[in-house]
Every structure is written in C-alpha cells, then in structure tokens.
C-alpha cells in the first residue's frame, strides 16, 4: 500500500472512531435529557385513596396560644444541661418532671395513658389504642440540652426564653424541647377533645441524649425489650425543613433521615523521652503529632457519594434545582462523580459525600522549658453509610503512616441500617403525608442524618427509624444548633404542635393506600 493510501485508511478509521464517540455522547445526553424531563421519583401515594379516619382538627385560639407558649417558655427556662459524660443537672431534671405533670394534666391523668420514669429521669408514656392488633409506633425526643453561656454572644440569656420579634430564644428551642413539648402539647389537646387512638403508641423522652443516651434511651429500650414490644416505626429528632439552606434549591425541602452516619472517636498519641528545652531533639512529640493531624486534614476520606441514601436525596430534589444542577442530579448514573466534587466544597454538603474527620482535642506540654513526653489528640469521625469503623481505622493508620503515633479506637459504631422510603414504608409515608398536608409547597426527600440521635438505640425494636422534626431551618439557623442564639419562631412552634396532632391521627389508618401503579392496573 502506498503512503498516501495508508494515510487515507488511518483518516477513515479516525473518522469512524470520532463519529462513534459523538453518537455515544449524543445518545448519553439524549437519555440524560429524557430522564431530566421525565424522572418523577416523587410520584407518591394517591392522597384521595387514604382511609377515612374522623380526624379532629386543631385551630389554636388566643387562650390556647398564650397557654402553649407559656408552657414552652417554662420548659426552656429549666436548665436541663448535660455538661459532660458524667455530669448532668439532676436538680433541673427533677424540676422538669414536676413541670411536665403541671403543664399536661390531662396526659398525666388520662386512663388511656400509662406513664413511668425510666433511669430515674427519662419518661416513657404508653397511649393505649382501641385496636390492639395494630402494631404500635413510637415518638422520641430528649429533655437534656448542651451547655450555653450568655458570654458567648447570645442576644438574650440562653435560659430566659425571651421573645424577640416573634422568636423565642433559648437553649433547647430547636434541640430538642420543641419536639418534646410539641408532642406532649398535641397529645394534651387530642385527649381534651376526646380523642382515643386506634393504634397504640409510645412516647420516649430521654434525659441524656447529648451524652450518648446510655441511661435514658438505652434503659427505655431495655424496658420495652423485656416486655416483648416490637414497633411499626420510630420517629426522632434529626433532619428538618430546610429553606434556603441547600444552594441552588428552589423552595423548602423536608429531609427525612432514613439512617444516620456511624461514629468513631480515635485517640492519637506520641510518647517520647522528656528533656531540657535548650537541647531539643529534631522533632518533639508535639511536632510528630501535629504532622499526623495535618496528614489527616490534608487527606480526607474517599468520596462515597451515591453509595448511601444521599444519592436518592438529590434525585428527589432534582426537579427543584435549575439547569445545569437539575440535569446533573437527574442523571446520577452519569454525573455522580461530578456532583460529589460540587458537594464537597461546603462543609454542610461535604458531610453527605464522605466520612468526615474532625480533630476535636489537642493536648500537650507542661512547662515552657520542658520537652513534653506526651502529646495527645482526639479525632471525631462521622462514618459514611458505605464504610465501617474498621475500614476507617485502617485508613487513619495508613494516612498517619508513622509508627511513633499510636492510634487507638476510643469508641465507635457503624452507620445505622437504612429504613424504607417506598410506597409500603408506613412511617415514611405517614410523615410525608403529614408534612404535605400542613406545608403543601415543601418537597419531601429521604436523606441521611449526619449527627446521631437516641433512635439509634432502637434498632432491635424496629427496622423503620425516621429522623425528622418539622422545624424550619433558614439561612443562619444551622449555626444556632448547639451554637449561640438558638431560637424558634412562635409560628413554627405552633406548626409543630399541629404537625404532631395530625401525625398521631394519621397513624390510625390500618394500612397504607394501594400504590399509584396498582390502582391503575385494577
Ligand atoms: C445538601 C445539604 C443539605 C443540608 C441540610 C442539612 C440540614 C441539617 C439539619 C440538622 C442537622 C442534623 C442534626 C442531627 C441531630 C444531631 C443531634 C446531636 O447533636 N447528636 C449528638 C449525639 C452524640 C453522639 C455521641 C456522643 C455524644 C452525643 C452528635 O451527633 O454529636
Ligand atoms: Zn438533639
Ligand atoms: Zn443536640
């Protein structure tokens, strides 16, 4: 073959390759465009087909408004602080017990309600259903709060419950006395209106959630296990209604936590011979440990976006984003790696992408002229659904890569199982319906809860645990969580009461309506 003949041949082959590539790209984009336009993961249950249950409605009058706000403020003023792993405010917890009995007289005197104290300060309520064959469910909230100090810059003292411009300020207003008081206030109103549930339910109020729930939630679980209780679902604090928090998302979104990340506390320590600061070794224990910590910060855990429930979150929200995010999120089969790089740029969304690494303690040194023998740091890891404590520990050891740094696991638990969110998932669909009835403009999506809750202790009692409360989080509110100026609007607190009032009644249906598709097939 002549030189020009072989050039022509190469040219022809290149042409075929380039046009096949172009056709493939075009095809992929056509599929992606069709998916963007047609993907409707929100296709839900036929609201019209829901079983009728003579639901009572709650229209809050002036007197009730004054009463419910006074109750809520009194709850905030009791400083039920969990200070450390061993120090809780037992005086405040006892006062809170007395307060609950006074604020909710009907709950505590109704023949339908059985109340008991568990672990001295936690509360367990059983509200008897008229149809014992219906499997009960459980609502959780916690009494304790994290410490707060006015000198950190609060606009109002953190235990004052001061009302400023329609907001009640105070520690516990969003974590978690809003849920606790909302649930009990709703039950008080339901009982006053003569409501008797068909489906029985439990209410559990832990007193030490902020320090792991070892005496509160864990003892409640022990009591329920002894009684052979199985639960249809559990609902606890966790995710909320985000409005203006997710960049690019149009409108509010109610994220319902189907699972929560695992957690590990890892201790790093370096031990060397102490000495005189005038004759230092080339590296001190502090320097060696600092290098290890820097390596961990410089080498984040691998991106795992799409291997846990977070992929579903964005598929559900896709239609509320504008182009090009709408296109990217509707086609995670193609763009998952791209989206994970976008999400990892902000701490709030990075937490959805990977196991996060936070160095939370660094202790070393005894005197200005002494080479310290010991340097210690603690790392708090929040483990992505697709990883385990063991895998994370191995990666830490590899990344540190220095035998002089001792790596020890202080405590750890794997990510929690993922609860159902399909048409048959009773708890999820009830929460979704209750949200949409009250807030029709909200988009409901399943998600992963990046923090831990008392509900993780309930995995032997049910496969269906949901972490959600109908608190509205707007820009700036995430920082109030465990931070300064924690607050809730009086309007939102009232909405929370109405939400629980409706949710309890919605749970009275025997079973969910038939899914959309099977209705059509009939
Ligand atoms: C794409 C971005 C979406 C952004 C939306 C994010 C909305 C986030 C809303 C709420 C934040 C999640 C909080 C979850 C509740 C956490 C409660 C908590 O702080 N728990 C402690 C429990 C604990 C565990 C171990 C030792 C002591 C306490 C925690 O997780 O640290
Ligand atoms: Zn909480
Ligand atoms: Zn908290």
Coordinates of C-alpha atoms and ligand atoms in Angstrom, one line a residue:
X1 CA 0.0 0.0 0.0
X2 CA 1.3 3.5 -0.9
X3 CA 2.0 6.1 1.8
X4 CA -1.0 8.2 0.8
X5 CA -3.2 5.1 0.8
X6 CA -2.3 4.2 4.4
X7 CA -2.8 7.8 5.5
X8 CA -6.3 7.7 4.0
X9 CA -7.0 4.5 5.8
X10 CA -5.9 6.0 9.2
X11 CA -8.0 9.0 8.4
X12 CA -11.1 6.8 7.7
X13 CA -10.6 4.9 11.0
X14 CA -10.2 8.1 12.9
X15 CA -13.4 9.4 11.3
X16 CA -15.3 6.3 12.4
X17 CA -14.0 6.5 15.9
X18 CA -14.8 10.2 16.3
X19 CA -18.3 9.8 14.8
X20 CA -19.0 6.8 17.1
X21 CA -17.8 8.8 20.1
X22 CA -20.0 11.7 19.1
X23 CA -23.0 9.4 18.6
X24 CA -22.4 7.8 22.0
X25 CA -22.1 11.3 23.7
X26 CA -25.2 12.4 21.9
X27 CA -27.1 9.3 22.9
X28 CA -26.0 9.6 26.5
X29 CA -27.1 13.2 26.6
X30 CA -30.5 12.3 24.9
X31 CA -31.0 9.7 27.6
X32 CA -30.0 12.2 30.3
X33 CA -32.3 14.9 28.8
X34 CA -35.2 12.4 28.7
X35 CA -34.5 11.4 32.4
X36 CA -34.4 15.1 33.4
X37 CA -37.8 15.7 31.9
X38 CA -39.5 12.5 32.9
X39 CA -37.9 11.4 36.2
X40 CA -40.6 11.7 38.9
X41 CA -39.3 9.9 41.9
X42 CA -41.8 11.9 43.9
X43 CA -44.7 10.0 42.4
X44 CA -46.4 9.3 45.7
X45 CA -49.5 7.7 47.2
X46 CA -52.9 8.7 45.9
X47 CA -54.0 11.1 48.7
X48 CA -57.6 10.6 47.6
X49 CA -57.4 6.9 48.4
X50 CA -56.3 7.3 52.1
X51 CA -58.6 5.5 54.5
X52 CA -61.0 7.9 56.1
X53 CA -60.5 8.4 59.9
X54 CA -62.6 11.1 61.5
X55 CA -59.7 13.3 62.2
X56 CA -60.1 16.1 64.6
X57 CA -58.6 19.4 63.6
X58 CA -56.7 21.9 65.7
X59 CA -57.4 25.6 65.3
X60 CA -55.4 27.3 68.0
X61 CA -57.3 30.2 69.7
X62 CA -56.0 33.1 71.7
X63 CA -56.2 31.4 75.0
X64 CA -54.5 28.2 73.8
X65 CA -51.8 30.3 72.1
X66 CA -51.0 32.0 75.4
X67 CA -51.1 28.7 77.3
X68 CA -48.9 26.7 74.9
X69 CA -46.3 29.5 74.6
X70 CA -46.2 29.8 78.4
X71 CA -45.6 26.1 78.7
X72 CA -42.9 26.1 76.1
X73 CA -41.1 29.1 77.7
X74 CA -41.2 27.4 81.1
X75 CA -39.6 24.3 79.6
X76 CA -36.8 26.3 78.1
X77 CA -36.1 28.1 81.4
X78 CA -35.3 24.8 83.2
X79 CA -31.6 24.3 82.6
X80 CA -31.5 20.5 81.9
X81 CA -27.9 20.6 80.8
X82 CA -25.8 17.6 80.2
X83 CA -22.3 19.0 80.9
X84 CA -20.0 16.1 80.3
X85 CA -20.1 12.3 80.1
X86 CA -20.6 12.1 83.8
X87 CA -22.1 15.4 84.8
X88 CA -25.8 16.0 84.4
X89 CA -28.1 18.6 86.2
X90 CA -30.2 16.2 88.2
X91 CA -31.9 19.1 90.1
X92 CA -33.1 20.5 86.8
X93 CA -34.2 17.1 85.6
X94 CA -36.4 16.6 88.7
X95 CA -37.8 20.1 88.2
X96 CA -38.6 19.2 84.6
X97 CA -40.5 16.2 85.8
X98 CA -42.7 18.3 88.1
X99 CA -43.2 20.8 85.4
X100 CA -44.4 18.2 82.8
X101 CA -47.0 17.0 85.3
X102 CA -48.3 20.5 85.9
X103 CA -48.2 21.6 82.2
X104 CA -50.0 18.5 80.8
X105 CA -52.6 17.5 83.5
X106 CA -54.8 15.5 81.0
X107 CA -51.8 13.5 79.7
X108 CA -50.9 12.5 83.3
X109 CA -54.4 11.7 84.5
X110 CA -56.0 10.1 81.4
X111 CA -56.9 6.4 81.7
X112 CA -55.6 5.9 78.2
X113 CA -52.1 6.9 79.2
X114 CA -49.7 4.9 81.3
X115 CA -46.6 6.9 82.4
X116 CA -43.4 5.7 84.1
X117 CA -40.0 7.0 84.9
X118 CA -37.0 5.1 83.4
X119 CA -33.4 5.5 84.5
X120 CA -34.7 8.0 87.2
X121 CA -35.2 11.0 84.9
X122 CA -36.3 9.7 81.5
X123 CA -40.1 9.3 80.7
X124 CA -41.9 6.6 79.0
X125 CA -45.6 7.0 78.0
X126 CA -47.8 4.3 76.6
X127 CA -51.0 5.6 74.9
X128 CA -53.4 2.7 74.6
X129 CA -55.0 2.0 71.3
X130 CA -58.6 0.7 70.8
X131 CA -57.4 -1.9 68.3
X132 CA -54.6 -3.9 70.0
X133 CA -53.9 -5.8 66.7
X134 CA -52.4 -2.6 65.2
X135 CA -48.7 -2.6 65.8
X136 CA -47.7 0.4 67.9
X137 CA -45.2 3.1 66.9
X138 CA -43.0 5.4 69.0
X139 CA -42.2 9.1 69.1
X140 CA -38.9 10.2 70.7
X141 CA -37.5 13.4 71.9
X142 CA -34.9 14.4 74.6
X143 CA -35.0 16.5 77.7
X144 CA -31.4 17.4 78.1
X145 CA -29.6 20.3 76.3
X146 CA -25.9 21.1 75.6
X147 CA -24.4 23.8 77.8
X148 CA -24.8 27.5 76.8
X149 CA -23.2 30.6 78.1
X150 CA -24.5 34.1 77.6
X151 CA -21.0 35.5 77.3
X152 CA -20.6 33.6 74.0
X153 CA -22.7 36.4 72.4
X154 CA -26.3 35.5 73.0
X155 CA -28.8 38.2 72.2
X156 CA -30.9 37.0 75.2
X157 CA -29.8 34.9 78.1
X158 CA -29.9 31.2 76.9
X159 CA -32.3 30.1 79.7
X160 CA -34.5 33.1 79.6
X161 CA -36.9 32.1 76.7
X162 CA -37.1 35.8 75.9
X163 CA -39.3 36.6 72.9
X164 CA -37.8 38.9 70.3
X165 CA -39.5 39.8 67.1
X166 CA -41.7 36.6 67.1
X167 CA -38.8 34.3 68.0
X168 CA -38.3 32.5 71.4
X169 CA -34.6 32.4 72.2
X170 CA -33.0 29.8 74.4
X171 CA -31.1 26.5 74.6
X172 CA -33.4 23.7 73.6
X173 CA -35.7 25.7 71.4
X174 CA -34.7 23.7 68.3
X175 CA -32.8 20.9 70.1
X176 CA -35.0 19.3 71.3
X177 CA -37.6 20.8 73.6
X178 CA -39.6 22.0 70.6
X179 CA -40.3 18.3 69.6
X180 CA -40.7 17.2 73.2
X181 CA -43.2 20.0 74.1
X182 CA -44.8 19.8 70.7
X183 CA -45.6 16.1 71.1
X184 CA -47.0 16.4 74.6
X185 CA -49.0 19.6 73.9
X186 CA -50.5 17.8 70.9
X187 CA -51.4 14.8 73.0
X188 CA -52.9 17.1 75.7
X189 CA -55.1 18.8 73.1
X190 CA -56.1 15.5 71.5
X191 CA -57.2 14.0 74.8
X192 CA -59.1 17.2 75.8
X193 CA -61.0 16.8 72.5
X194 CA -62.0 13.3 73.5
X195 CA -59.6 11.5 71.1
X196 CA -58.8 7.9 71.7
X197 CA -56.3 6.4 69.3
X198 CA -57.0 3.2 67.3
X199 CA -53.3 2.4 67.1
X200 CA -51.4 2.5 70.4
X201 CA -48.2 4.4 70.6
X202 CA -45.2 5.1 72.9
X203 CA -43.6 8.4 73.7
X204 CA -40.0 8.2 75.0
X205 CA -38.2 11.3 76.5
X206 CA -34.5 10.6 77.1
X207 CA -32.6 12.6 79.7
X208 CA -29.0 12.1 78.4
X209 CA -29.1 12.2 74.6
X210 CA -26.4 14.8 74.5
X211 CA -24.0 12.4 76.2
X212 CA -24.9 9.2 74.3
X213 CA -28.2 8.2 75.8
X214 CA -26.7 5.4 77.9
X215 CA -29.0 5.8 80.9
X216 CA -32.1 7.3 79.1
X217 CA -32.8 5.8 75.7
X218 CA -30.9 2.6 76.4
X219 CA -32.9 1.9 79.5
X220 CA -36.2 2.7 77.7
X221 CA -35.1 0.1 75.0
X222 CA -34.3 -2.4 77.8
X223 CA -37.7 -2.0 79.4
X224 CA -39.5 -2.3 76.0
X225 CA -37.5 -5.4 75.1
X226 CA -38.3 -7.1 78.4
X227 CA -42.0 -6.5 77.5
X228 CA -41.5 -8.1 74.1
X229 CA -42.5 -4.8 72.3
X230 CA -42.0 -4.5 68.5
X231 CA -42.6 -1.1 66.9
X232 CA -44.0 -0.3 63.5
X233 CA -41.7 2.7 63.3
X234 CA -39.8 5.2 65.4
X235 CA -39.6 8.9 64.8
X236 CA -37.0 11.0 66.5
X237 CA -35.2 14.4 66.0
X238 CA -32.7 14.8 63.2
X239 CA -33.3 16.5 59.9
X240 CA -35.7 19.4 59.4
X241 CA -37.3 21.5 56.8
X242 CA -34.5 23.4 55.0
X243 CA -35.5 26.7 53.4
X244 CA -32.7 28.5 51.5
X245 CA -30.0 26.3 53.0
X246 CA -29.3 24.0 50.1
X247 CA -27.6 26.1 47.5
X248 CA -29.5 26.2 44.2
X249 CA -32.6 24.5 45.5
X250 CA -35.8 26.4 44.8
X251 CA -38.3 26.3 47.7
X252 CA -38.2 24.4 51.0
X253 CA -37.4 20.7 51.4
X254 CA -38.3 18.4 54.2
X255 CA -35.5 15.9 54.6
X256 CA -36.4 12.7 56.4
X257 CA -33.5 10.8 57.8
X258 CA -33.6 7.2 56.8
X259 CA -30.4 6.4 58.6
X260 CA -27.6 8.1 60.5
X261 CA -23.9 8.1 60.0
X262 CA -21.7 5.9 62.2
X263 CA -19.2 7.5 64.5
X264 CA -15.7 6.8 65.8
X265 CA -13.6 8.6 68.4
X266 CA -9.9 7.9 67.8
X267 CA -7.1 8.8 70.1
X268 CA -3.7 9.7 68.6
X269 CA -0.7 9.8 71.0
X270 CA 3.0 10.3 70.8
X271 CA 5.3 9.4 73.7
X272 CA 9.0 10.4 73.8
X273 CA 11.6 10.9 76.5
X274 CA 11.2 14.3 78.1
X275 CA 14.2 16.7 78.2
X276 CA 15.5 20.2 78.5
X277 CA 14.2 22.7 76.0
X278 CA 17.7 24.1 75.5
X279 CA 18.8 20.8 73.8
X280 CA 15.7 19.8 71.8
X281 CA 15.6 16.7 69.5
X282 CA 14.9 17.4 65.8
X283 CA 11.2 16.5 66.4
X284 CA 9.2 16.8 69.6
X285 CA 6.1 14.8 70.5
X286 CA 4.1 17.9 69.5
X287 CA 5.7 18.2 66.1
X288 CA 5.2 14.5 65.3
X289 CA 1.6 14.6 66.4
X290 CA 1.0 17.9 64.5
X291 CA 2.3 16.3 61.3
X292 CA -0.1 13.3 61.8
X293 CA -3.0 15.6 62.3
X294 CA -2.1 17.7 59.3
X295 CA -1.9 14.5 57.2
X296 CA -5.4 13.6 58.3
X297 CA -6.7 17.0 57.4
X298 CA -4.9 17.1 54.0
X299 CA -6.1 13.6 53.0
X300 CA -9.9 13.5 53.5
X301 CA -11.6 10.1 53.5
X302 CA -12.6 8.9 50.0
X303 CA -15.7 10.3 48.2
X304 CA -18.5 7.8 48.5
X305 CA -21.3 9.9 47.2
X306 CA -24.0 7.6 45.7
X307 CA -23.2 4.5 47.8
X308 CA -25.6 5.5 50.6
X309 CA -29.0 7.1 50.8
X310 CA -27.6 10.6 49.8
X311 CA -28.0 9.8 46.0
X312 CA -31.7 9.4 46.5
X313 CA -31.9 12.7 48.3
X314 CA -30.7 14.6 45.2
X315 CA -32.8 12.5 42.8
X316 CA -35.9 13.5 44.8
X317 CA -34.8 17.2 44.9
X318 CA -33.6 17.3 41.2
X319 CA -36.7 18.9 39.8
X320 CA -36.4 21.8 42.2
X321 CA -33.0 22.8 41.0
X322 CA -32.4 25.0 38.0
X323 CA -30.2 24.0 35.0
X324 CA -27.5 22.6 35.0
X325 CA -27.9 21.1 38.5
X326 CA -31.3 19.7 37.5
X327 CA -29.7 17.8 34.6
X328 CA -26.8 16.6 36.7
X329 CA -29.0 15.4 39.6
X330 CA -31.5 13.6 37.4
X331 CA -28.6 11.6 35.9
X332 CA -26.5 10.4 38.8
X333 CA -25.7 7.2 36.8
X334 CA -23.6 9.6 34.7
X335 CA -22.7 12.5 36.9
X336 CA -22.3 11.1 40.4
X337 CA -18.5 11.9 40.4
X338 CA -19.1 15.4 39.2
X339 CA -21.8 16.1 41.8
X340 CA -19.7 14.8 44.6
X341 CA -17.0 17.3 43.7
X342 CA -19.5 20.1 43.7
X343 CA -21.0 19.0 47.1
X344 CA -17.7 18.5 48.8
X345 CA -16.9 22.3 48.6
X346 CA -19.2 23.2 51.5
X347 CA -19.0 21.6 55.0
X348 CA -22.8 21.0 55.2
X349 CA -22.9 19.1 51.9
X350 CA -19.4 17.5 52.2
X351 CA -20.9 15.6 55.2
X352 CA -23.2 13.8 52.7
X353 CA -20.3 12.8 50.5
X354 CA -17.8 11.1 52.8
X355 CA -16.7 10.0 56.2
X356 CA -15.7 13.3 57.8
X357 CA -12.7 13.8 60.0
X358 CA -12.7 16.4 62.8
X359 CA -9.8 16.9 65.2
X360 CA -11.5 18.0 68.4
X361 CA -8.8 17.8 71.1
X362 CA -5.1 18.5 71.1
X363 CA -3.3 18.3 74.4
X364 CA 0.4 18.6 75.1
X365 CA 3.0 20.4 77.0
X366 CA 3.7 21.1 80.7
X367 CA 6.2 23.9 81.0
X368 CA 7.8 26.4 78.7
X369 CA 11.3 24.9 79.1
X370 CA 10.4 21.2 79.1
X371 CA 10.3 19.0 76.1
X372 CA 7.0 17.2 76.6
X373 CA 7.0 13.5 76.8
X374 CA 3.3 13.1 75.8
X375 CA 1.1 14.7 73.1
X376 CA -2.4 13.5 72.5
X377 CA -5.2 14.4 70.0
X378 CA -8.7 13.1 69.6
X379 CA -10.4 12.7 66.2
X380 CA -14.1 12.5 65.7
X381 CA -15.2 10.7 62.6
X382 CA -18.7 10.6 61.2
X383 CA -18.8 7.4 59.1
X384 CA -20.5 7.3 55.6
X385 CA -23.1 4.5 55.1
X386 CA -20.8 2.6 52.8
X387 CA -17.9 2.3 55.4
X388 CA -17.3 0.7 58.7
X389 CA -15.4 1.6 61.9
X390 CA -12.8 -1.0 61.0
X391 CA -12.2 0.4 57.5
X392 CA -12.0 3.9 58.7
X393 CA -9.4 2.9 61.4
X394 CA -7.3 1.2 58.8
X395 CA -7.3 4.3 56.6
X396 CA -6.3 6.5 59.5
X397 CA -3.3 4.3 60.3
X398 CA -2.2 4.3 56.6
X399 CA -2.6 8.1 56.3
X400 CA -0.7 8.8 59.5
X401 CA 1.9 6.4 58.3
X402 CA 4.2 6.9 61.3
X403 CA 4.8 4.1 63.8
X404 CA 5.6 6.6 66.5
X405 CA 2.0 7.7 66.5
X406 CA -0.2 5.3 68.5
X407 CA -3.7 5.1 67.0
X408 CA -6.4 3.8 69.4
X409 CA -10.2 3.5 69.0
X410 CA -11.9 5.1 72.0
X411 CA -15.4 4.2 70.9
X412 CA -17.1 3.6 67.6
X413 CA -20.3 2.3 66.0
X414 CA -21.1 1.5 62.3
X415 CA -23.6 3.5 60.3
X416 CA -27.2 2.7 61.1
X417 CA -29.4 0.5 58.8
X418 CA -31.3 2.3 56.1
X419 CA -35.1 2.5 56.7
X420 CA -37.6 2.1 53.9
X421 CA -39.0 5.1 51.9
X422 CA -41.1 3.3 49.3
X423 CA -44.9 3.2 49.0
X424 CA -45.0 0.4 51.6
X425 CA -43.0 2.2 54.2
X426 CA -45.7 3.1 56.7
X427 CA -43.7 5.5 58.9
X428 CA -42.2 7.3 55.9
X429 CA -45.5 7.8 54.1
X430 CA -47.3 9.0 57.2
X431 CA -44.6 11.5 57.9
X432 CA -44.6 12.6 54.3
X433 CA -48.4 13.0 54.1
X434 CA -48.5 14.9 57.4
X435 CA -45.8 17.3 56.1
X436 CA -47.5 17.8 52.8
X437 CA -51.0 18.4 54.3
X438 CA -49.5 21.1 56.5
X439 CA -46.9 22.5 54.2
X440 CA -48.1 21.9 50.6
X441 CA -45.2 23.8 49.0
X442 CA -42.5 21.6 50.6
X443 CA -40.6 18.9 48.7
X444 CA -40.2 15.8 50.8
X445 CA -37.0 13.7 50.3
X446 CA -35.3 10.9 52.0
X447 CA -31.8 11.7 53.4
X448 CA -29.1 10.7 55.8
X449 CA -28.8 12.3 59.2
X450 CA -25.2 13.4 59.7
X451 CA -25.5 13.6 63.5
X452 CA -26.5 10.9 65.9
X453 CA -29.7 10.5 67.8
X454 CA -31.2 8.5 70.6
X455 CA -33.1 6.5 68.0
X456 CA -30.0 4.5 67.1
X457 CA -30.5 2.5 70.3
X458 CA -33.9 1.2 69.0
X459 CA -32.6 -0.9 66.1
X460 CA -33.7 -4.2 67.8
X461 CA -37.3 -2.9 68.2
X462 CA -37.9 -1.9 64.6
X463 CA -36.4 -1.7 61.1
X464 CA -38.0 1.6 60.4
X465 CA -36.5 4.6 62.1
X466 CA -37.0 8.1 60.8
X467 CA -35.2 11.2 62.0
X468 CA -37.3 14.3 61.3
X469 CA -38.9 17.2 63.1
X470 CA -40.9 19.9 61.3
X471 CA -38.7 22.8 62.5
X472 CA -38.0 25.3 59.7
X473 CA -34.3 26.0 59.2
X474 CA -33.5 29.1 57.2
X475 CA -30.0 30.6 56.4
X476 CA -28.0 31.1 59.5
X477 CA -30.1 28.6 61.6
X478 CA -27.7 25.6 61.2
X479 CA -25.2 27.6 63.2
X480 CA -27.7 28.1 66.0
X481 CA -27.8 24.3 66.5
X482 CA -25.6 23.7 69.6
X483 CA -24.4 27.3 68.9
X484 CA -25.5 30.8 70.0
X485 CA -28.9 32.4 69.6
X486 CA -30.8 29.1 69.3
X487 CA -34.3 30.1 68.6
X488 CA -37.7 29.1 67.1
X489 CA -40.5 31.3 65.8
X490 CA -43.7 31.2 67.8
X491 CA -45.5 30.4 64.5
X492 CA -43.2 27.4 63.8
X493 CA -43.7 26.1 67.4
X494 CA -47.5 26.2 66.8
X495 CA -47.0 24.4 63.5
X496 CA -45.0 21.7 65.3
X497 CA -47.9 21.1 67.7
X498 CA -50.4 20.9 64.8
X499 CA -48.0 18.5 62.9
X500 CA -47.8 16.0 65.9
X501 CA -51.6 16.5 66.4
X502 CA -52.2 15.4 62.8
X503 CA -49.5 12.8 62.7
X504 CA -50.9 10.9 65.7
X505 CA -54.3 10.7 64.0
X506 CA -52.9 9.8 60.6
X507 CA -51.2 6.8 62.2
X508 CA -54.7 5.4 62.9
X509 CA -55.2 4.1 59.4
X510 CA -54.9 0.3 59.3
X511 CA -52.8 0.2 56.2
X512 CA -51.4 2.5 53.5
X513 CA -53.4 3.0 50.4
X514 CA -52.5 1.0 47.3
X515 CA -49.6 2.5 45.4
X516 CA -50.4 4.6 42.3
X517 CA -49.3 1.9 39.8
X518 CA -51.5 -0.9 41.2
X519 CA -54.5 1.4 41.3
X520 CA -54.1 1.9 37.6
X521 CA -53.7 -1.8 36.9
X522 CA -57.1 -2.6 38.5
Ligands
LIG1 C1 -27.2 19.2 50.8 C2 -27.1 19.8 52.1 C3 -28.3 19.6 52.9 C4 -28.2 20.3 54.1 C5 -29.4 20.1 55.0 C6 -28.9 19.9 56.4 C7 -29.9 20.1 57.4 C8 -29.3 19.7 58.7 C9 -30.3 19.8 59.8 C10 -30.0 19.4 61.0 C11 -28.6 18.9 61.4 C12 -28.5 17.5 61.8 C13 -28.5 17.3 63.3 C14 -28.8 15.9 63.7 C15 -29.1 15.8 65.1 C16 -27.9 15.6 65.9 C17 -28.1 15.6 67.3 C18 -26.7 15.5 68.0 O1 -26.1 16.5 68.1 N1 -26.3 14.4 68.5 C19 -25.0 14.1 69.1 C20 -25.1 12.8 69.8 C21 -23.9 12.3 70.5 C22 -23.2 11.3 69.9 C23 -22.1 10.9 70.6 C24 -21.7 11.5 71.7 C25 -22.4 12.5 72.3 C26 -23.5 12.9 71.6 C27 -23.9 14.1 68.0 O2 -24.2 13.6 66.9 O3 -22.8 14.5 68.3
LIG2 ZN1 -30.9 16.7 70.0
LIG3 ZN1 -28.0 18.2 70.4

